[in-house]
Amino acid sequence: MNAELKLFALGTAGVTLVLAALLVTVYGAETGRVLQALAARTPLLLSGSPDFSRFEGGFAANIVISIWAMMIAAVAGTALGIGMISQSLLVRAPSVLLMNVLRNSPWLVVLYAMLYLLPFEIEAFGTIFSFSPVIKAIIGLALPVTANIAEVFRGGVEAVPTGQWESARSLGYRRLQILRRVVVPQAIQFMTPNLMTTYAMLFIGTSLVVVTGANDILSVARTVIASDGAHYATAIYLYVLFLFFLFCFPIAILTRWLEQRVRVRQ
Amino acid sequence: MTLDFSWLFDPLYQTWLLRGVGTTILLSLLGMVLMFVIGIAGAALLHLKVRFLQSPVTIFVELFRNTPPLVQLFFLYFMLSEIGLTLTDPVTGGRIPLFTGFTCVVLSLGLYNGAIAVEIIRSGLLAVPAQTVEGARSLGYSRLQTFRHVELPIGLRMSIPPMTSNIVSLIKTSSQAVLVAVADIMYGATQIMLETFRNLEVMLLIWIIYLVIASIAVLVVRRIAAAFRIPGYGS
């Protein structure tokens, strides 16, 4: 953990200094006033409400969207991953094709496509489900991430020695039982660091939901710039950069530490 | 729901799309050049343990890897216009901004994917067998010569698989150019959508075009990798 802690200290301090230096370079003597303006807008950027009374917009919305998208993608990605290691070519080939298509699609295009593909609302089982921009954003982000998780799942399962499969089979387990009770519990340690990297990538991707009209941090930032003046744009984007960094950097450090631990244990 | 692709036969829309594809490819190629320059330079500085430069490179990598490329793009776009760097056009004598949207997109692509490339190339360099490096050293190569003639050529080949996905990621990320009004393929698409209201069909076509571009890029990288293969190193 020591090397990672050192890197964490260096990265956090270094990036804070670099961003502060940029702010001072751009604004010069005005920096104090700009910082005051940023402080006044902080609740709005973080929670979407002017006084932290509700947490349904801004950075909080990015976090909520990323968690929902990750949960959906985890379920769908596991299913797709099981399909990709299926013994039947009829299941395996379409699964691999779907994975490759989803993995090579630009997230922005998928988000736009979901915006137009998903209906405004659908009626099923007597109730009306409406697709708000947030739900469309969640589905649009979950699709490409599904492919990444399927790939992580396949890689993790393949990292488990084949002897495990053979001995479980000789004990009379069926394929899905072997996966659930023998292979996946052992593979989870190989998957965890990669899943965390995928989540960090997804969180970085939530910046794109600004195009769907969800009330995320970039939409709030744009509103603030429109009301306070384009003069503040640089400062506000610097601030948004800093927020994303503060969220993603600890995840990256933790991932590195876990990877190191898995490697040592082998 | 029926899909109507008749707008695709309009020559004007075809021109917009083709021009957009050209811009997207140009953006991606320039971004890739910058990505490789940053990636190789950064990895070299870290690998050769250059004093006083290691920490700045690490900070650079962590800053650009852990923040969204879209926010980096907006930041560059607004900061550079705030500073207000301009050039004098030699033909008309007018002032033109030094950093257009196009330049900002190339910069942000190069910076974000370049930061990832630093890490990729560095692990490629670490994967070079120690015996090979020791062999070069015992033949009298200096530290720098070993790096230039032995470690870098082998390390770059070792980093081809993760670099391929980084290149695909760069091509995918280039679709953000539309958000600073660069006339790439997404821009052409939004123009067509505004005129025809065939939003879904246009987006599906764009989706396929991006898949084709990414697949071609993967094939090209594979051909290059096969052509430069050193028997015994990497697959």
Coordinates of C-alpha atoms in Angstrom, one line a residue:
Chain A
M1 CA 0.0 0.0 0.0
N2 CA 3.0 2.3 0.6
A3 CA 3.8 2.9 -3.1
E4 CA 0.1 3.6 -3.8
L5 CA -0.2 6.0 -0.9
K6 CA 2.8 7.9 -2.1
L7 CA 1.3 8.1 -5.6
F8 CA -2.0 9.2 -4.2
A9 CA -0.4 12.0 -2.2
L10 CA 1.8 13.1 -5.2
G11 CA -1.2 12.9 -7.7
T12 CA -3.7 14.8 -5.5
A13 CA -1.2 17.5 -4.4
G14 CA 0.2 17.8 -7.9
V15 CA -3.1 18.0 -9.8
T16 CA -4.5 20.5 -7.2
L17 CA -1.4 22.7 -7.7
V18 CA -1.5 22.5 -11.5
L19 CA -5.2 23.4 -11.7
A20 CA -4.7 26.3 -9.2
A21 CA -1.8 27.5 -11.2
L22 CA -3.9 27.4 -14.4
L23 CA -6.7 29.4 -12.7
V24 CA -4.2 32.1 -11.5
T25 CA -2.6 32.2 -15.0
V26 CA -5.9 32.8 -16.7
Y27 CA -7.5 35.2 -14.3
G28 CA -4.5 37.0 -12.7
A29 CA -5.5 39.6 -10.1
E30 CA -9.2 38.6 -10.5
T31 CA -8.6 35.1 -9.0
G32 CA -10.1 36.0 -5.6
R33 CA -13.4 37.2 -7.1
V34 CA -13.6 34.1 -9.4
L35 CA -13.0 31.8 -6.4
Q36 CA -15.8 33.6 -4.5
A37 CA -18.1 33.0 -7.5
L38 CA -17.2 29.4 -7.6
A39 CA -17.8 28.9 -3.9
A40 CA -21.3 30.5 -4.3
R41 CA -22.1 28.1 -7.1
T42 CA -20.7 25.0 -5.3
P43 CA -24.0 23.7 -3.9
L44 CA -25.7 24.0 -7.3
L45 CA -22.9 22.2 -9.1
L46 CA -22.7 19.4 -6.5
S47 CA -26.4 18.7 -5.8
G48 CA -28.4 20.6 -8.4
S49 CA -30.1 22.7 -5.7
P50 CA -28.9 26.0 -4.4
D51 CA -28.7 24.9 -0.7
F52 CA -28.1 21.1 -0.7
S53 CA -31.8 20.6 0.1
R54 CA -32.1 17.9 -2.7
F55 CA -29.6 15.7 -4.4
E56 CA -31.1 15.2 -7.9
G57 CA -28.9 17.2 -10.1
G58 CA -25.3 18.2 -10.7
F59 CA -22.5 15.9 -9.6
A60 CA -25.0 13.8 -7.5
A61 CA -26.9 13.0 -10.7
N62 CA -23.7 11.8 -12.3
I63 CA -23.1 9.5 -9.4
V64 CA -26.6 8.1 -9.4
I65 CA -26.6 7.6 -13.1
S66 CA -23.3 5.8 -13.0
I67 CA -24.4 3.5 -10.2
W68 CA -27.7 2.5 -12.0
A69 CA -25.9 2.0 -15.3
M70 CA -23.2 -0.1 -13.6
M71 CA -25.8 -2.3 -12.0
I72 CA -27.7 -2.9 -15.2
A73 CA -24.5 -3.5 -17.1
A74 CA -23.2 -5.9 -14.5
V75 CA -26.3 -8.1 -14.9
A76 CA -26.4 -7.9 -18.7
G77 CA -22.6 -8.2 -19.0
T78 CA -22.6 -11.4 -16.9
A79 CA -25.3 -12.9 -19.1
L80 CA -23.4 -11.9 -22.3
G81 CA -20.1 -13.2 -20.8
I82 CA -21.8 -16.6 -20.1
G83 CA -23.0 -16.6 -23.7
M84 CA -19.5 -15.9 -24.9
I85 CA -18.0 -19.0 -23.2
S86 CA -20.9 -21.2 -24.2
Q87 CA -20.1 -24.5 -25.8
S88 CA -22.8 -24.1 -28.4
L89 CA -21.6 -22.1 -31.5
L90 CA -25.2 -20.9 -31.9
V91 CA -25.0 -19.0 -28.6
R92 CA -21.3 -18.1 -28.7
A93 CA -21.0 -16.5 -32.1
P94 CA -23.9 -14.0 -31.7
S95 CA -22.7 -13.2 -28.2
V96 CA -19.1 -12.4 -29.4
L97 CA -20.5 -10.4 -32.3
L98 CA -22.8 -8.4 -30.0
M99 CA -19.9 -7.8 -27.6
N100 CA -17.6 -6.5 -30.4
V101 CA -20.3 -4.3 -31.9
L102 CA -21.1 -2.7 -28.5
R103 CA -17.5 -2.3 -27.5
N104 CA -16.6 -0.5 -30.8
S105 CA -19.6 1.9 -30.7
P106 CA -18.9 5.5 -29.7
W107 CA -20.8 6.2 -26.4
L108 CA -22.1 9.5 -27.7
V109 CA -23.7 7.8 -30.7
V110 CA -25.3 5.1 -28.5
L111 CA -26.7 7.8 -26.2
Y112 CA -28.2 9.8 -29.2
A113 CA -29.6 6.5 -30.7
M114 CA -31.2 5.6 -27.3
L115 CA -32.7 9.1 -27.2
Y116 CA -34.6 8.4 -30.4
L117 CA -35.0 4.6 -30.2
L118 CA -36.6 4.5 -26.8
P119 CA -40.2 5.7 -26.8
F120 CA -41.4 8.4 -24.5
E121 CA -43.4 5.9 -22.5
I122 CA -44.6 2.3 -22.8
E123 CA -47.6 0.6 -21.4
A124 CA -47.0 -2.9 -20.0
F125 CA -48.9 -4.9 -17.4
G126 CA -51.4 -2.2 -17.0
T127 CA -49.0 0.5 -15.8
I128 CA -47.3 3.2 -17.8
F129 CA -43.5 3.3 -17.7
S130 CA -42.2 6.6 -18.9
F131 CA -38.6 7.0 -20.1
S132 CA -37.3 10.2 -18.6
P133 CA -34.0 11.6 -20.0
V134 CA -32.2 10.2 -17.0
I135 CA -33.5 6.7 -17.7
K136 CA -32.5 7.0 -21.4
A137 CA -29.1 8.1 -20.3
I138 CA -28.7 5.2 -17.9
I139 CA -29.7 2.7 -20.7
G140 CA -27.5 4.4 -23.2
L141 CA -24.4 4.2 -20.9
A142 CA -25.2 0.7 -19.8
L143 CA -25.1 -0.7 -23.3
P144 CA -21.4 -0.2 -24.2
V145 CA -20.4 -1.0 -20.5
T146 CA -22.2 -4.3 -20.9
A147 CA -19.6 -5.3 -23.5
N148 CA -16.7 -4.3 -21.3
I149 CA -18.1 -6.3 -18.4
A150 CA -18.7 -9.3 -20.6
E151 CA -15.1 -9.1 -21.7
V152 CA -13.9 -8.8 -18.0
F153 CA -16.1 -11.8 -17.1
R154 CA -14.6 -14.0 -19.9
G155 CA -11.1 -13.0 -19.0
G156 CA -11.7 -13.8 -15.3
V157 CA -13.2 -17.2 -16.0
E158 CA -10.4 -18.0 -18.4
A159 CA -7.8 -17.1 -15.7
V160 CA -9.1 -20.0 -13.5
P161 CA -7.1 -23.2 -14.3
T162 CA -9.0 -25.8 -16.4
G163 CA -8.3 -28.5 -13.8
Q164 CA -11.0 -26.8 -11.7
W165 CA -13.6 -27.4 -14.5
E166 CA -12.6 -31.0 -14.9
S167 CA -12.6 -32.0 -11.3
A168 CA -16.0 -30.3 -10.7
R169 CA -17.4 -32.1 -13.7
S170 CA -16.1 -35.5 -12.4
L171 CA -18.0 -34.7 -9.2
G172 CA -21.2 -34.5 -11.2
Y173 CA -21.7 -30.7 -11.4
R174 CA -23.4 -29.2 -14.5
R175 CA -21.9 -26.4 -16.5
L176 CA -23.8 -23.5 -14.9
Q177 CA -23.4 -25.1 -11.5
I178 CA -19.6 -25.2 -12.0
L179 CA -19.6 -21.6 -13.0
R180 CA -21.6 -20.5 -10.1
R181 CA -20.1 -22.6 -7.3
V182 CA -16.5 -23.3 -8.4
V183 CA -15.2 -21.0 -11.1
V184 CA -16.8 -17.6 -10.5
P185 CA -15.9 -17.5 -6.7
Q186 CA -12.3 -18.1 -7.7
A187 CA -12.4 -15.7 -10.7
I188 CA -13.9 -12.8 -8.7
Q189 CA -10.4 -11.7 -7.5
F190 CA -9.2 -11.4 -11.1
M191 CA -12.3 -9.5 -12.1
T192 CA -12.5 -7.0 -9.3
P193 CA -9.7 -4.7 -10.4
N194 CA -10.9 -4.7 -14.0
L195 CA -14.5 -4.1 -12.9
M196 CA -13.3 -1.1 -10.9
T197 CA -11.5 0.3 -14.0
T198 CA -14.7 -0.2 -16.0
Y199 CA -16.7 1.7 -13.3
A200 CA -14.1 4.6 -13.4
M201 CA -14.4 4.6 -17.2
L202 CA -18.2 4.6 -16.9
F203 CA -18.1 7.5 -14.5
I204 CA -15.9 9.5 -16.9
G205 CA -18.5 8.6 -19.6
T206 CA -21.3 10.1 -17.5
S207 CA -20.0 13.6 -18.7
L208 CA -21.7 12.7 -22.0
V209 CA -25.2 12.6 -20.7
V210 CA -25.3 16.4 -21.1
V211 CA -26.7 15.6 -24.6
T212 CA -29.7 13.8 -23.3
G213 CA -31.0 16.7 -21.3
A214 CA -30.5 15.0 -17.9
N215 CA -29.7 17.5 -15.2
D216 CA -26.0 16.4 -14.8
I217 CA -23.0 18.5 -13.8
L218 CA -22.2 19.7 -17.3
S219 CA -25.8 20.9 -17.9
V220 CA -25.7 22.7 -14.5
A221 CA -22.2 24.1 -15.5
R222 CA -23.7 25.4 -18.8
T223 CA -26.6 27.0 -17.0
V224 CA -24.3 28.7 -14.5
I225 CA -22.0 30.0 -17.3
A226 CA -25.1 31.3 -19.1
S227 CA -26.2 33.2 -16.0
D228 CA -22.9 34.4 -14.7
G229 CA -21.2 35.2 -18.0
A230 CA -18.8 33.4 -20.4
H231 CA -16.0 35.0 -18.5
Y232 CA -16.3 32.4 -15.8
A233 CA -16.4 29.4 -18.2
T234 CA -12.7 28.5 -17.7
A235 CA -13.0 28.5 -13.9
I236 CA -16.1 26.4 -13.9
Y237 CA -14.7 23.8 -16.3
L238 CA -11.5 23.7 -14.2
Y239 CA -13.7 23.1 -11.1
V240 CA -15.6 20.3 -12.9
L241 CA -12.3 18.7 -14.0
F242 CA -11.2 18.8 -10.3
L243 CA -14.4 17.2 -9.1
F244 CA -14.1 14.3 -11.6
F245 CA -10.5 13.9 -10.7
L246 CA -11.3 13.7 -6.9
F247 CA -13.9 11.0 -7.6
C248 CA -11.9 8.9 -10.1
F249 CA -8.3 9.1 -8.8
P250 CA -9.0 7.2 -5.5
I251 CA -10.7 4.4 -7.5
A252 CA -7.6 4.2 -9.8
I253 CA -5.3 4.0 -6.8
L254 CA -7.4 1.4 -5.1
T255 CA -7.5 -0.6 -8.4
R256 CA -3.7 -0.6 -8.6
W257 CA -3.4 -1.7 -5.0
L258 CA -5.8 -4.6 -5.6
E259 CA -4.0 -5.7 -8.7
Q260 CA -0.7 -5.7 -6.8
R261 CA -2.2 -7.8 -4.1
V262 CA -3.7 -10.4 -6.5
R263 CA -0.3 -10.6 -8.3
V264 CA 1.6 -11.2 -5.0
R265 CA -0.9 -13.9 -3.8
Q266 CA -0.3 -16.0 -6.9
Chain B
M1 CA -42.0 1.4 -36.5
T2 CA -40.7 1.6 -40.1
L3 CA -37.3 2.9 -41.0
D4 CA -37.1 5.3 -44.0
F5 CA -33.7 5.6 -45.5
S6 CA -34.7 7.5 -48.7
W7 CA -32.9 10.7 -47.6
L8 CA -29.7 8.8 -48.1
F9 CA -30.1 9.2 -51.9
D10 CA -30.0 13.0 -51.7
P11 CA -26.6 14.1 -53.1
L12 CA -26.3 17.0 -50.7
Y13 CA -26.7 14.8 -47.7
Q14 CA -24.1 12.4 -49.2
T15 CA -21.6 15.2 -49.5
W16 CA -22.2 16.3 -45.9
L17 CA -21.7 12.7 -44.7
L18 CA -18.6 12.1 -46.8
R19 CA -17.0 15.4 -45.8
G20 CA -17.8 14.5 -42.2
V21 CA -16.2 11.1 -42.5
G22 CA -13.1 12.8 -43.9
T23 CA -12.9 15.3 -41.0
T24 CA -13.4 12.5 -38.5
I25 CA -10.6 10.5 -40.0
L26 CA -8.3 13.5 -40.2
L27 CA -9.1 14.4 -36.5
S28 CA -8.3 10.8 -35.5
L29 CA -5.1 10.5 -37.4
L30 CA -3.7 13.8 -36.0
G31 CA -4.9 12.8 -32.6
M32 CA -3.1 9.5 -32.9
V33 CA 0.2 11.3 -34.0
L34 CA 0.0 13.5 -30.9
M35 CA -1.0 10.5 -28.8
F36 CA 2.1 8.5 -29.9
V37 CA 4.4 11.5 -29.4
I38 CA 3.1 12.1 -25.8
G39 CA 3.0 8.4 -25.1
I40 CA 6.6 7.6 -26.2
A41 CA 8.1 10.7 -24.6
G42 CA 6.2 10.2 -21.3
A43 CA 7.1 6.5 -21.1
A44 CA 10.7 7.2 -21.9
L45 CA 11.0 9.9 -19.2
L46 CA 9.4 7.5 -16.6
H47 CA 11.4 4.4 -17.8
L48 CA 14.8 6.2 -17.9
K49 CA 14.0 7.7 -14.4
V50 CA 14.9 11.2 -15.5
R51 CA 15.3 13.2 -12.4
F52 CA 12.9 16.1 -11.7
L53 CA 10.7 15.1 -14.6
Q54 CA 9.2 11.9 -13.3
S55 CA 6.8 13.6 -10.9
P56 CA 5.5 16.1 -13.5
V57 CA 4.9 13.3 -16.0
T58 CA 3.1 11.2 -13.3
I59 CA 0.9 14.2 -12.4
F60 CA 0.1 14.8 -16.1
V61 CA -0.8 11.2 -16.7
E62 CA -3.1 11.0 -13.6
L63 CA -4.8 14.4 -14.4
F64 CA -5.7 13.5 -17.9
R65 CA -6.5 9.8 -17.3
N66 CA -8.9 10.5 -14.5
T67 CA -11.0 13.3 -16.0
P68 CA -13.5 13.2 -18.8
P69 CA -12.1 14.1 -22.3
L70 CA -15.3 16.1 -22.9
V71 CA -14.6 18.4 -19.9
Q72 CA -11.0 18.6 -21.0
L73 CA -12.2 19.7 -24.5
F74 CA -14.6 22.3 -23.1
F75 CA -11.9 23.6 -20.8
L76 CA -9.3 23.9 -23.6
Y77 CA -11.8 25.5 -25.9
F78 CA -12.9 28.1 -23.4
M79 CA -9.5 28.7 -21.8
L80 CA -7.7 29.2 -25.1
S81 CA -10.4 31.7 -26.3
E82 CA -10.2 33.5 -22.9
I83 CA -6.5 34.0 -23.2
G84 CA -7.3 35.1 -26.7
L85 CA -4.3 33.9 -28.7
T86 CA -4.7 35.0 -32.3
L87 CA -2.7 34.8 -35.5
T88 CA -2.6 37.3 -38.4
D89 CA -3.8 35.7 -41.6
P90 CA -1.1 36.4 -44.2
V91 CA -3.7 36.5 -47.0
T92 CA -6.5 38.7 -45.7
G93 CA -4.6 40.5 -42.9
G94 CA -7.5 39.6 -40.5
R95 CA -7.1 38.2 -37.0
I96 CA -7.9 34.5 -36.7
P97 CA -7.9 32.5 -33.5
L98 CA -4.8 30.3 -33.1
F99 CA -6.8 27.5 -31.5
T100 CA -9.9 26.6 -33.5
G101 CA -12.4 24.0 -32.4
F102 CA -10.5 21.5 -34.6
T103 CA -7.2 22.2 -32.9
C104 CA -8.8 21.9 -29.5
V105 CA -10.3 18.5 -30.4
V106 CA -7.0 17.2 -31.7
L107 CA -5.2 18.5 -28.5
S108 CA -7.8 16.9 -26.2
L109 CA -7.7 13.6 -28.0
G110 CA -3.9 13.6 -27.9
L111 CA -3.8 14.5 -24.3
Y112 CA -6.4 12.1 -23.0
N113 CA -5.4 9.0 -25.0
G114 CA -1.7 10.1 -24.8
A115 CA -1.9 9.9 -21.0
I116 CA -3.3 6.3 -21.4
A117 CA -0.6 5.5 -24.0
V118 CA 2.1 6.5 -21.5
E119 CA 1.0 3.8 -19.1
I120 CA 0.5 1.2 -22.0
I121 CA 4.0 1.8 -23.5
R122 CA 5.5 1.8 -20.0
S123 CA 4.2 -1.6 -19.2
G124 CA 5.3 -2.7 -22.7
L125 CA 8.8 -1.5 -21.8
L126 CA 8.7 -3.4 -18.5
A127 CA 7.7 -6.6 -20.4
V128 CA 11.0 -6.6 -22.3
P129 CA 13.0 -9.6 -21.0
A130 CA 15.7 -8.5 -18.6
Q131 CA 18.3 -10.8 -20.3
T132 CA 17.8 -8.9 -23.6
V133 CA 18.5 -5.6 -21.9
E134 CA 21.5 -7.0 -20.1
G135 CA 22.8 -8.6 -23.3
A136 CA 22.6 -5.2 -25.0
R137 CA 24.4 -3.5 -22.1
S138 CA 27.2 -6.2 -22.1
L139 CA 27.7 -5.5 -25.9
G140 CA 28.7 -2.0 -25.0
Y141 CA 25.4 -0.1 -25.7
S142 CA 25.0 2.9 -23.5
R143 CA 21.8 3.3 -21.4
L144 CA 20.2 5.6 -24.0
Q145 CA 21.3 3.4 -26.9
T146 CA 19.9 0.3 -25.3
F147 CA 16.6 2.2 -24.9
R148 CA 16.6 3.5 -28.4
H149 CA 17.7 0.3 -30.2
V150 CA 16.5 -2.5 -28.0
E151 CA 13.9 -1.6 -25.4
L152 CA 11.7 0.8 -27.3
P153 CA 11.4 -1.4 -30.5
I154 CA 10.5 -4.5 -28.5
G155 CA 8.4 -2.6 -25.9
L156 CA 6.3 -0.9 -28.6
R157 CA 5.6 -4.3 -30.2
M158 CA 4.7 -5.7 -26.8
S159 CA 2.2 -2.9 -26.3
I160 CA 0.3 -3.5 -29.5
P161 CA -2.9 -5.3 -28.1
P162 CA -3.7 -2.6 -25.5
M163 CA -2.7 0.1 -27.9
T164 CA -5.2 -1.2 -30.4
S165 CA -8.1 -0.7 -28.0
N166 CA -6.6 2.8 -27.1
I167 CA -6.7 3.7 -30.8
V168 CA -10.3 2.5 -31.1
S169 CA -11.1 4.5 -28.0
L170 CA -9.6 7.6 -29.6
I171 CA -11.7 7.2 -32.7
K172 CA -14.8 6.8 -30.6
T173 CA -13.9 9.8 -28.5
S174 CA -13.5 11.9 -31.6
S175 CA -17.3 12.0 -31.9
Q176 CA -17.2 14.7 -29.2
A177 CA -16.0 17.2 -31.8
V178 CA -19.6 17.9 -32.7
L179 CA -20.1 19.5 -29.2
V180 CA -17.6 22.3 -30.1
A181 CA -19.1 22.7 -33.6
V182 CA -16.4 20.9 -35.6
A183 CA -17.9 19.6 -38.8
D184 CA -17.2 16.0 -38.2
I185 CA -19.5 13.1 -39.1
M186 CA -21.8 13.7 -36.1
Y187 CA -22.1 17.3 -37.2
G188 CA -23.3 16.2 -40.6
A189 CA -25.7 13.8 -38.9
T190 CA -27.2 16.6 -36.8
Q191 CA -27.6 18.8 -39.8
I192 CA -29.5 16.0 -41.7
M193 CA -31.6 15.3 -38.7
L194 CA -32.6 18.9 -38.5
E195 CA -33.8 18.9 -42.1
T196 CA -35.4 15.4 -42.4
F197 CA -36.5 14.6 -38.8
R198 CA -35.3 11.0 -39.5
N199 CA -33.3 11.0 -36.2
L200 CA -33.3 7.3 -35.5
E201 CA -32.3 6.3 -39.1
V202 CA -29.5 8.9 -39.2
M203 CA -28.1 7.8 -35.8
L204 CA -28.2 4.1 -36.8
L205 CA -26.3 4.9 -40.0
I206 CA -23.7 6.9 -38.0
W207 CA -23.4 4.1 -35.6
I208 CA -22.6 1.7 -38.5
I209 CA -20.1 4.1 -40.0
Y210 CA -18.2 4.4 -36.7
L211 CA -18.2 0.6 -36.4
V212 CA -16.7 0.3 -39.9
I213 CA -14.1 3.0 -39.3
A214 CA -13.1 1.3 -36.0
S215 CA -13.0 -2.2 -37.6
I216 CA -10.8 -0.9 -40.4
A217 CA -8.5 0.7 -37.9
V218 CA -8.2 -2.6 -36.0
L219 CA -7.4 -4.5 -39.3
V220 CA -4.8 -1.9 -40.3
V221 CA -3.1 -2.2 -36.9
R222 CA -3.1 -5.9 -37.2
R223 CA -1.4 -5.7 -40.7
I224 CA 1.2 -3.3 -39.3
A225 CA 1.8 -5.6 -36.3
A226 CA 2.3 -8.6 -38.6
A227 CA 4.7 -6.7 -40.8
F228 CA 6.9 -5.6 -37.9
R229 CA 6.8 -8.8 -36.0
I230 CA 10.1 -10.0 -34.4
P231 CA 10.0 -13.8 -34.2
G232 CA 10.0 -14.8 -30.5
Y233 CA 8.7 -11.5 -29.1
G234 CA 5.0 -11.2 -28.5
S235 CA 2.4 -13.1 -30.6

